[in-house]
Amino acid sequence: MKLVSWNVNGLRACLKKGFMEHFARIDADVFCLQETKMEQGQAELDLSGYHEFWNSADKKGYSGTAIFTRTEPINVTYGMGVDEHDREGRIITAEFEEFYLVCVYVPNSQRELARLDYRMTWEDAFRSYVGELDEAKPVLICGDLNVAHQEIDIKNAKSNRRNAGFTDEERAKMTDLLDSGFTDFFRHYNPDVTDAYTWWSYMGSARERNVGWRIDYFVGSARLTERVKDTFILPEVMGSDHCPVGIVIE
């Protein structure tokens, strides 16, 4: 099964930049999106052969997630069951026979870390949520986790130390998630690979110079690791300030 995740930074905008062509060429069995910034039906998509599930924010044109899957899930839920955290369309959980798939768009801590305290609360609730799922069957988490976990995951570690997405607090929460029984599959299989990024600022020709961050992930229950046969990043796919990431799992 080939699974791909992409923060499209506004699906309607991405559709004008070749999204459907990329979608067809990548040919994933499951395609997860973050930051859709729309509701189902607000744009025309040719998703023949796929079941589609959307979770949109209460606030129009903000946040949002979607899952397009060839295999129909056993069950689909939205959010994590905590009203405080479930108004921004950030989580879709699709239950398949052998695992749960959680498509997630983690809140950004914002400029001057205005939302860092909320982010810490959200992280604890999310870790508890996926931990409970993991007790029933393995969990595969994909999406924009809005953190570069290690210095190897960011081009300029020293100058970004206190910026949103690379604070000690956010990185520690990612460590907590991994220590609770989950694996960052790309880094597990590519421990020493540098310059592997998934997001680039629109400023200063960052993408052309590959001055980026790896903040988009596939993270899963450790017991799934041996079933992961490939992990990949597709930096050549344009249309967003993020690029798609993916895995192949048997």
PDB file of N, CA and C in Angstrom, residues 128-207:
ATOM      1  N   SER A 128      -1.998  11.411  23.938  1.00  0.00           N
ATOM      2  CA  SER A 128      -2.921  10.541  24.669  1.00  0.00           C
ATOM      3  C   SER A 128      -3.891   9.869  23.712  1.00  0.00           C
ATOM      4  N   TYR A 129      -4.370  10.634  22.725  1.00  0.00           N
ATOM      5  CA  TYR A 129      -5.340  10.099  21.764  1.00  0.00           C
ATOM      6  C   TYR A 129      -4.745   8.943  20.946  1.00  0.00           C
ATOM      7  N   VAL A 130      -3.575   9.169  20.359  1.00  0.00           N
ATOM      8  CA  VAL A 130      -2.989   8.111  19.527  1.00  0.00           C
ATOM      9  C   VAL A 130      -2.509   6.947  20.388  1.00  0.00           C
ATOM     10  N   GLY A 131      -2.146   7.237  21.631  1.00  0.00           N
ATOM     11  CA  GLY A 131      -1.758   6.161  22.533  1.00  0.00           C
ATOM     12  C   GLY A 131      -2.905   5.215  22.823  1.00  0.00           C
ATOM     13  N   GLU A 132      -4.100   5.766  22.994  1.00  0.00           N
ATOM     14  CA  GLU A 132      -5.283   4.930  23.218  1.00  0.00           C
ATOM     15  C   GLU A 132      -5.606   4.097  21.981  1.00  0.00           C
ATOM     16  N   LEU A 133      -5.477   4.709  20.799  1.00  0.00           N
ATOM     17  CA  LEU A 133      -5.688   3.950  19.565  1.00  0.00           C
ATOM     18  C   LEU A 133      -4.689   2.795  19.467  1.00  0.00           C
ATOM     19  N   ASP A 134      -3.454   3.073  19.834  1.00  0.00           N
ATOM     20  CA  ASP A 134      -2.383   2.097  19.706  1.00  0.00           C
ATOM     21  C   ASP A 134      -2.607   0.869  20.582  1.00  0.00           C
ATOM     22  N   GLU A 135      -3.401   1.026  21.616  1.00  0.00           N
ATOM     23  CA  GLU A 135      -3.714  -0.119  22.467  1.00  0.00           C
ATOM     24  C   GLU A 135      -4.637  -1.108  21.762  1.00  0.00           C
ATOM     25  N   ALA A 136      -5.379  -0.609  20.766  1.00  0.00           N
ATOM     26  CA  ALA A 136      -6.307  -1.476  20.040  1.00  0.00           C
ATOM     27  C   ALA A 136      -5.674  -2.116  18.810  1.00  0.00           C
ATOM     28  N   LYS A 137      -4.939  -1.303  18.044  1.00  0.00           N
ATOM     29  CA  LYS A 137      -4.225  -1.802  16.868  1.00  0.00           C
ATOM     30  C   LYS A 137      -3.169  -0.772  16.486  1.00  0.00           C
ATOM     31  N   PRO A 138      -2.194  -1.126  15.633  1.00  0.00           N
ATOM     32  CA  PRO A 138      -1.140  -0.178  15.283  1.00  0.00           C
ATOM     33  C   PRO A 138      -1.705   1.110  14.667  1.00  0.00           C
ATOM     34  N   VAL A 139      -0.942   2.188  14.836  1.00  0.00           N
ATOM     35  CA  VAL A 139      -1.354   3.517  14.385  1.00  0.00           C
ATOM     36  C   VAL A 139      -0.309   4.066  13.423  1.00  0.00           C
ATOM     37  N   LEU A 140      -0.782   4.636  12.329  1.00  0.00           N
ATOM     38  CA  LEU A 140       0.071   5.312  11.362  1.00  0.00           C
ATOM     39  C   LEU A 140      -0.367   6.777  11.330  1.00  0.00           C
ATOM     40  N   ILE A 141       0.518   7.670  11.732  1.00  0.00           N
ATOM     41  CA  ILE A 141       0.242   9.103  11.781  1.00  0.00           C
ATOM     42  C   ILE A 141       0.946   9.762  10.605  1.00  0.00           C
ATOM     43  N   CYS A 142       0.220  10.581   9.849  1.00  0.00           N
ATOM     44  CA  CYS A 142       0.883  11.316   8.775  1.00  0.00           C
ATOM     45  C   CYS A 142       0.395  12.748   8.755  1.00  0.00           C
ATOM     46  N   GLY A 143       1.262  13.628   8.282  1.00  0.00           N
ATOM     47  CA  GLY A 143       0.840  15.009   8.124  1.00  0.00           C
ATOM     48  C   GLY A 143       1.917  16.009   8.461  1.00  0.00           C
ATOM     49  N   ASP A 144       1.471  17.250   8.561  1.00  0.00           N
ATOM     50  CA  ASP A 144       2.336  18.365   8.921  1.00  0.00           C
ATOM     51  C   ASP A 144       2.368  18.458  10.439  1.00  0.00           C
ATOM     52  N   LEU A 145       3.465  18.013  11.034  1.00  0.00           N
ATOM     53  CA  LEU A 145       3.593  18.027  12.492  1.00  0.00           C
ATOM     54  C   LEU A 145       4.185  19.342  12.987  1.00  0.00           C
ATOM     55  N   ASN A 146       4.513  20.229  12.070  1.00  0.00           N
ATOM     56  CA  ASN A 146       4.947  21.592  12.409  1.00  0.00           C
ATOM     57  C   ASN A 146       6.112  21.626  13.394  1.00  0.00           C
ATOM     58  N   VAL A 147       7.040  20.681  13.234  1.00  0.00           N
ATOM     59  CA  VAL A 147       8.261  20.708  14.033  1.00  0.00           C
ATOM     60  C   VAL A 147       9.377  20.009  13.256  1.00  0.00           C
ATOM     61  N   ALA A 148      10.544  20.638  13.245  1.00  0.00           N
ATOM     62  CA  ALA A 148      11.756  19.968  12.779  1.00  0.00           C
ATOM     63  C   ALA A 148      12.385  19.333  14.011  1.00  0.00           C
ATOM     64  N   HIS A 149      12.378  18.016  14.080  1.00  0.00           N
ATOM     65  CA  HIS A 149      12.695  17.343  15.342  1.00  0.00           C
ATOM     66  C   HIS A 149      14.160  17.477  15.741  1.00  0.00           C
ATOM     67  N   GLN A 150      15.064  17.238  14.811  1.00  0.00           N
ATOM     68  CA  GLN A 150      16.483  17.261  15.117  1.00  0.00           C
ATOM     69  C   GLN A 150      17.179  18.325  14.266  1.00  0.00           C
ATOM     70  N   GLU A 151      18.403  18.659  14.636  1.00  0.00           N
ATOM     71  CA  GLU A 151      19.145  19.654  13.859  1.00  0.00           C
ATOM     72  C   GLU A 151      19.341  19.203  12.417  1.00  0.00           C
ATOM     73  N   ILE A 152      19.419  17.909  12.193  1.00  0.00           N
ATOM     74  CA  ILE A 152      19.576  17.386  10.831  1.00  0.00           C
ATOM     75  C   ILE A 152      18.341  17.675   9.972  1.00  0.00           C
ATOM     76  N   ASP A 153      17.224  17.996  10.630  1.00  0.00           N
ATOM     77  CA  ASP A 153      15.960  18.216   9.919  1.00  0.00           C
ATOM     78  C   ASP A 153      15.725  19.675   9.538  1.00  0.00           C
ATOM     79  N   ILE A 154      16.722  20.517   9.684  1.00  0.00           N
ATOM     80  CA  ILE A 154      16.557  21.939   9.387  1.00  0.00           C
ATOM     81  C   ILE A 154      17.888  22.486   8.884  1.00  0.00           C
ATOM     82  N   LYS A 155      17.830  23.408   7.945  1.00  0.00           N
ATOM     83  CA  LYS A 155      19.056  23.907   7.327  1.00  0.00           C
ATOM     84  C   LYS A 155      19.871  24.755   8.298  1.00  0.00           C
ATOM     85  N   ASN A 156      19.220  25.697   8.955  1.00  0.00           N
ATOM     86  CA  ASN A 156      19.932  26.626   9.822  1.00  0.00           C
ATOM     87  C   ASN A 156      19.457  26.469  11.270  1.00  0.00           C
ATOM     88  N   ALA A 157      19.996  25.478  11.941  1.00  0.00           N
ATOM     89  CA  ALA A 157      19.518  25.149  13.280  1.00  0.00           C
ATOM     90  C   ALA A 157      19.784  26.274  14.286  1.00  0.00           C
ATOM     91  N   LYS A 158      20.975  26.805  14.299  1.00  0.00           N
ATOM     92  CA  LYS A 158      21.327  27.797  15.313  1.00  0.00           C
ATOM     93  C   LYS A 158      20.473  29.058  15.216  1.00  0.00           C
ATOM     94  N   SER A 159      20.278  29.564  14.017  1.00  0.00           N
ATOM     95  CA  SER A 159      19.543  30.821  13.859  1.00  0.00           C
ATOM     96  C   SER A 159      18.038  30.645  14.037  1.00  0.00           C
ATOM     97  N   ASN A 160      17.555  29.403  13.992  1.00  0.00           N
ATOM     98  CA  ASN A 160      16.111  29.153  14.141  1.00  0.00           C
ATOM     99  C   ASN A 160      15.734  28.623  15.523  1.00  0.00           C
ATOM    100  N   ARG A 161      16.663  28.595  16.453  1.00  0.00           N
ATOM    101  CA  ARG A 161      16.486  27.906  17.726  1.00  0.00           C
ATOM    102  C   ARG A 161      15.188  28.278  18.445  1.00  0.00           C
ATOM    103  N   ARG A 162      14.804  29.540  18.472  1.00  0.00           N
ATOM    104  CA  ARG A 162      13.595  29.953  19.187  1.00  0.00           C
ATOM    105  C   ARG A 162      12.452  30.322  18.245  1.00  0.00           C
ATOM    106  N   ASN A 163      12.532  29.908  17.009  1.00  0.00           N
ATOM    107  CA  ASN A 163      11.436  30.165  16.073  1.00  0.00           C
ATOM    108  C   ASN A 163      10.406  29.048  16.140  1.00  0.00           C
ATOM    109  N   ALA A 164       9.143  29.398  15.843  1.00  0.00           N
ATOM    110  CA  ALA A 164       8.062  28.410  15.838  1.00  0.00           C
ATOM    111  C   ALA A 164       8.441  27.234  14.938  1.00  0.00           C
ATOM    112  N   GLY A 165       8.285  26.044  15.468  1.00  0.00           N
ATOM    113  CA  GLY A 165       8.637  24.842  14.730  1.00  0.00           C
ATOM    114  C   GLY A 165      10.001  24.293  15.060  1.00  0.00           C
ATOM    115  N   PHE A 166      10.796  25.090  15.816  1.00  0.00           N
ATOM    116  CA  PHE A 166      12.110  24.585  16.222  1.00  0.00           C
ATOM    117  C   PHE A 166      12.467  25.055  17.629  1.00  0.00           C
ATOM    118  N   THR A 167      11.440  25.194  18.452  1.00  0.00           N
ATOM    119  CA  THR A 167      11.692  25.500  19.860  1.00  0.00           C
ATOM    120  C   THR A 167      12.054  24.222  20.613  1.00  0.00           C
ATOM    121  N   ASP A 168      12.738  24.394  21.724  1.00  0.00           N
ATOM    122  CA  ASP A 168      13.061  23.229  22.552  1.00  0.00           C
ATOM    123  C   ASP A 168      11.788  22.521  23.007  1.00  0.00           C
ATOM    124  N   GLU A 169      10.751  23.309  23.304  1.00  0.00           N
ATOM    125  CA  GLU A 169       9.504  22.739  23.799  1.00  0.00           C
ATOM    126  C   GLU A 169       8.822  21.856  22.749  1.00  0.00           C
ATOM    127  N   GLU A 170       8.748  22.347  21.515  1.00  0.00           N
ATOM    128  CA  GLU A 170       8.098  21.566  20.449  1.00  0.00           C
ATOM    129  C   GLU A 170       8.895  20.307  20.137  1.00  0.00           C
ATOM    130  N   ARG A 171      10.195  20.441  20.089  1.00  0.00           N
ATOM    131  CA  ARG A 171      11.044  19.288  19.795  1.00  0.00           C
ATOM    132  C   ARG A 171      10.935  18.240  20.909  1.00  0.00           C
ATOM    133  N   ALA A 172      10.810  18.712  22.139  1.00  0.00           N
ATOM    134  CA  ALA A 172      10.662  17.774  23.263  1.00  0.00           C
ATOM    135  C   ALA A 172       9.345  17.008  23.178  1.00  0.00           C
ATOM    136  N   LYS A 173       8.286  17.678  22.728  1.00  0.00           N
ATOM    137  CA  LYS A 173       6.996  16.980  22.569  1.00  0.00           C
ATOM    138  C   LYS A 173       7.089  15.916  21.485  1.00  0.00           C
ATOM    139  N   MET A 174       7.846  16.187  20.415  1.00  0.00           N
ATOM    140  CA  MET A 174       8.050  15.173  19.379  1.00  0.00           C
ATOM    141  C   MET A 174       8.830  13.988  19.958  1.00  0.00           C
ATOM    142  N   THR A 175       9.820  14.288  20.772  1.00  0.00           N
ATOM    143  CA  THR A 175      10.568  13.219  21.437  1.00  0.00           C
ATOM    144  C   THR A 175       9.647  12.399  22.338  1.00  0.00           C
ATOM    145  N   ASP A 176       8.773  13.072  23.054  1.00  0.00           N
ATOM    146  CA  ASP A 176       7.818  12.373  23.922  1.00  0.00           C
ATOM    147  C   ASP A 176       6.942  11.421  23.112  1.00  0.00           C
ATOM    148  N   LEU A 177       6.486  11.878  21.942  1.00  0.00           N
ATOM    149  CA  LEU A 177       5.654  11.029  21.084  1.00  0.00           C
ATOM    150  C   LEU A 177       6.424   9.789  20.655  1.00  0.00           C
ATOM    151  N   LEU A 178       7.653   9.973  20.193  1.00  0.00           N
ATOM    152  CA  LEU A 178       8.455   8.834  19.741  1.00  0.00           C
ATOM    153  C   LEU A 178       8.777   7.904  20.903  1.00  0.00           C
ATOM    154  N   ASP A 179       9.054   8.467  22.063  1.00  0.00           N
ATOM    155  CA  ASP A 179       9.373   7.641  23.228  1.00  0.00           C
ATOM    156  C   ASP A 179       8.170   6.851  23.748  1.00  0.00           C
ATOM    157  N   SER A 180       6.963   7.268  23.327  1.00  0.00           N
ATOM    158  CA  SER A 180       5.769   6.555  23.782  1.00  0.00           C
ATOM    159  C   SER A 180       5.440   5.340  22.909  1.00  0.00           C
ATOM    160  N   GLY A 181       6.343   5.023  21.970  1.00  0.00           N
ATOM    161  CA  GLY A 181       6.168   3.799  21.188  1.00  0.00           C
ATOM    162  C   GLY A 181       5.993   4.007  19.698  1.00  0.00           C
ATOM    163  N   PHE A 182       6.383   5.190  19.210  1.00  0.00           N
ATOM    164  CA  PHE A 182       6.228   5.500  17.791  1.00  0.00           C
ATOM    165  C   PHE A 182       7.594   5.727  17.134  1.00  0.00           C
ATOM    166  N   THR A 183       7.611   5.580  15.804  1.00  0.00           N
ATOM    167  CA  THR A 183       8.848   5.681  15.029  1.00  0.00           C
ATOM    168  C   THR A 183       8.672   6.678  13.888  1.00  0.00           C
ATOM    169  N   ASP A 184       9.658   7.543  13.714  1.00  0.00           N
ATOM    170  CA  ASP A 184       9.737   8.433  12.557  1.00  0.00           C
ATOM    171  C   ASP A 184      10.362   7.604  11.434  1.00  0.00           C
ATOM    172  N   PHE A 185       9.525   7.137  10.512  1.00  0.00           N
ATOM    173  CA  PHE A 185       9.991   6.141   9.555  1.00  0.00           C
ATOM    174  C   PHE A 185      11.077   6.669   8.615  1.00  0.00           C
ATOM    175  N   PHE A 186      10.942   7.894   8.137  1.00  0.00           N
ATOM    176  CA  PHE A 186      11.977   8.412   7.238  1.00  0.00           C
ATOM    177  C   PHE A 186      13.326   8.446   7.948  1.00  0.00           C
ATOM    178  N   ARG A 187      13.347   8.981   9.163  1.00  0.00           N
ATOM    179  CA  ARG A 187      14.634   9.096   9.850  1.00  0.00           C
ATOM    180  C   ARG A 187      15.154   7.747  10.300  1.00  0.00           C
ATOM    181  N   HIS A 188      14.255   6.832  10.613  1.00  0.00           N
ATOM    182  CA  HIS A 188      14.680   5.479  11.000  1.00  0.00           C
ATOM    183  C   HIS A 188      15.473   4.827   9.874  1.00  0.00           C
ATOM    184  N   TYR A 189      14.980   4.961   8.649  1.00  0.00           N
ATOM    185  CA  TYR A 189      15.633   4.309   7.515  1.00  0.00           C
ATOM    186  C   TYR A 189      16.676   5.195   6.835  1.00  0.00           C
ATOM    187  N   ASN A 190      16.733   6.467   7.210  1.00  0.00           N
ATOM    188  CA  ASN A 190      17.699   7.394   6.612  1.00  0.00           C
ATOM    189  C   ASN A 190      18.351   8.224   7.730  1.00  0.00           C
ATOM    190  N   PRO A 191      19.036   7.573   8.652  1.00  0.00           N
ATOM    191  CA  PRO A 191      19.502   8.266   9.860  1.00  0.00           C
ATOM    192  C   PRO A 191      20.503   9.386   9.600  1.00  0.00           C
ATOM    193  N   ASP A 192      21.233   9.306   8.512  1.00  0.00           N
ATOM    194  CA  ASP A 192      22.298  10.279   8.272  1.00  0.00           C
ATOM    195  C   ASP A 192      22.049  11.165   7.051  1.00  0.00           C
ATOM    196  N   VAL A 193      20.893  11.043   6.426  1.00  0.00           N
ATOM    197  CA  VAL A 193      20.612  11.821   5.214  1.00  0.00           C
ATOM    198  C   VAL A 193      20.365  13.280   5.581  1.00  0.00           C
ATOM    199  N   THR A 194      21.128  14.163   4.988  1.00  0.00           N
ATOM    200  CA  THR A 194      20.986  15.597   5.225  1.00  0.00           C
ATOM    201  C   THR A 194      20.271  16.266   4.053  1.00  0.00           C
ATOM    202  N   ASP A 195      19.867  17.506   4.246  1.00  0.00           N
ATOM    203  CA  ASP A 195      19.232  18.319   3.192  1.00  0.00           C
ATOM    204  C   ASP A 195      17.960  17.669   2.658  1.00  0.00           C
ATOM    205  N   ALA A 196      17.283  16.900   3.506  1.00  0.00           N
ATOM    206  CA  ALA A 196      16.007  16.259   3.128  1.00  0.00           C
ATOM    207  C   ALA A 196      14.891  17.051   3.802  1.00  0.00           C
ATOM    208  N   TYR A 197      14.288  17.957   3.049  1.00  0.00           N
ATOM    209  CA  TYR A 197      13.320  18.886   3.620  1.00  0.00           C
ATOM    210  C   TYR A 197      11.964  18.749   2.941  1.00  0.00           C
ATOM    211  N   THR A 198      10.920  19.242   3.643  1.00  0.00           N
ATOM    212  CA  THR A 198       9.554  19.139   3.110  1.00  0.00           C
ATOM    213  C   THR A 198       8.840  20.480   3.068  1.00  0.00           C
ATOM    214  N   TRP A 199       9.469  21.519   3.664  1.00  0.00           N
ATOM    215  CA  TRP A 199       8.866  22.867   3.652  1.00  0.00           C
ATOM    216  C   TRP A 199       9.959  23.894   3.472  1.00  0.00           C
ATOM    217  N   TRP A 200       9.634  24.917   2.663  1.00  0.00           N
ATOM    218  CA  TRP A 200      10.557  26.000   2.403  1.00  0.00           C
ATOM    219  C   TRP A 200       9.796  27.316   2.467  1.00  0.00           C
ATOM    220  N   SER A 201      10.385  28.318   3.078  1.00  0.00           N
ATOM    221  CA  SER A 201       9.790  29.649   3.079  1.00  0.00           C
ATOM    222  C   SER A 201       9.683  30.176   1.654  1.00  0.00           C
ATOM    223  N   TYR A 202       8.653  31.003   1.424  1.00  0.00           N
ATOM    224  CA  TYR A 202       8.536  31.668   0.129  1.00  0.00           C
ATOM    225  C   TYR A 202       9.547  32.806  -0.006  1.00  0.00           C
ATOM    226  N   MET A 203      10.224  33.137   1.090  1.00  0.00           N
ATOM    227  CA  MET A 203      11.157  34.258   1.109  1.00  0.00           C
ATOM    228  C   MET A 203      12.552  33.823   0.646  1.00  0.00           C
ATOM    229  N   GLY A 204      13.249  34.736  -0.004  1.00  0.00           N
ATOM    230  CA  GLY A 204      14.674  34.561  -0.267  1.00  0.00           C
ATOM    231  C   GLY A 204      15.058  33.378  -1.116  1.00  0.00           C
ATOM    232  N   SER A 205      14.191  32.971  -2.040  1.00  0.00           N
ATOM    233  CA  SER A 205      14.483  31.831  -2.921  1.00  0.00           C
ATOM    234  C   SER A 205      14.904  30.595  -2.123  1.00  0.00           C
ATOM    235  N   ALA A 206      14.236  30.388  -0.981  1.00  0.00           N
ATOM    236  CA  ALA A 206      14.632  29.297  -0.082  1.00  0.00           C
ATOM    237  C   ALA A 206      14.535  27.933  -0.750  1.00  0.00           C
ATOM    238  N   ARG A 207      13.479  27.732  -1.529  1.00  0.00           N
ATOM    239  CA  ARG A 207      13.320  26.403  -2.137  1.00  0.00           C
ATOM    240  C   ARG A 207      14.382  26.155  -3.201  1.00  0.00           C
TER     241      ARG A 207
END
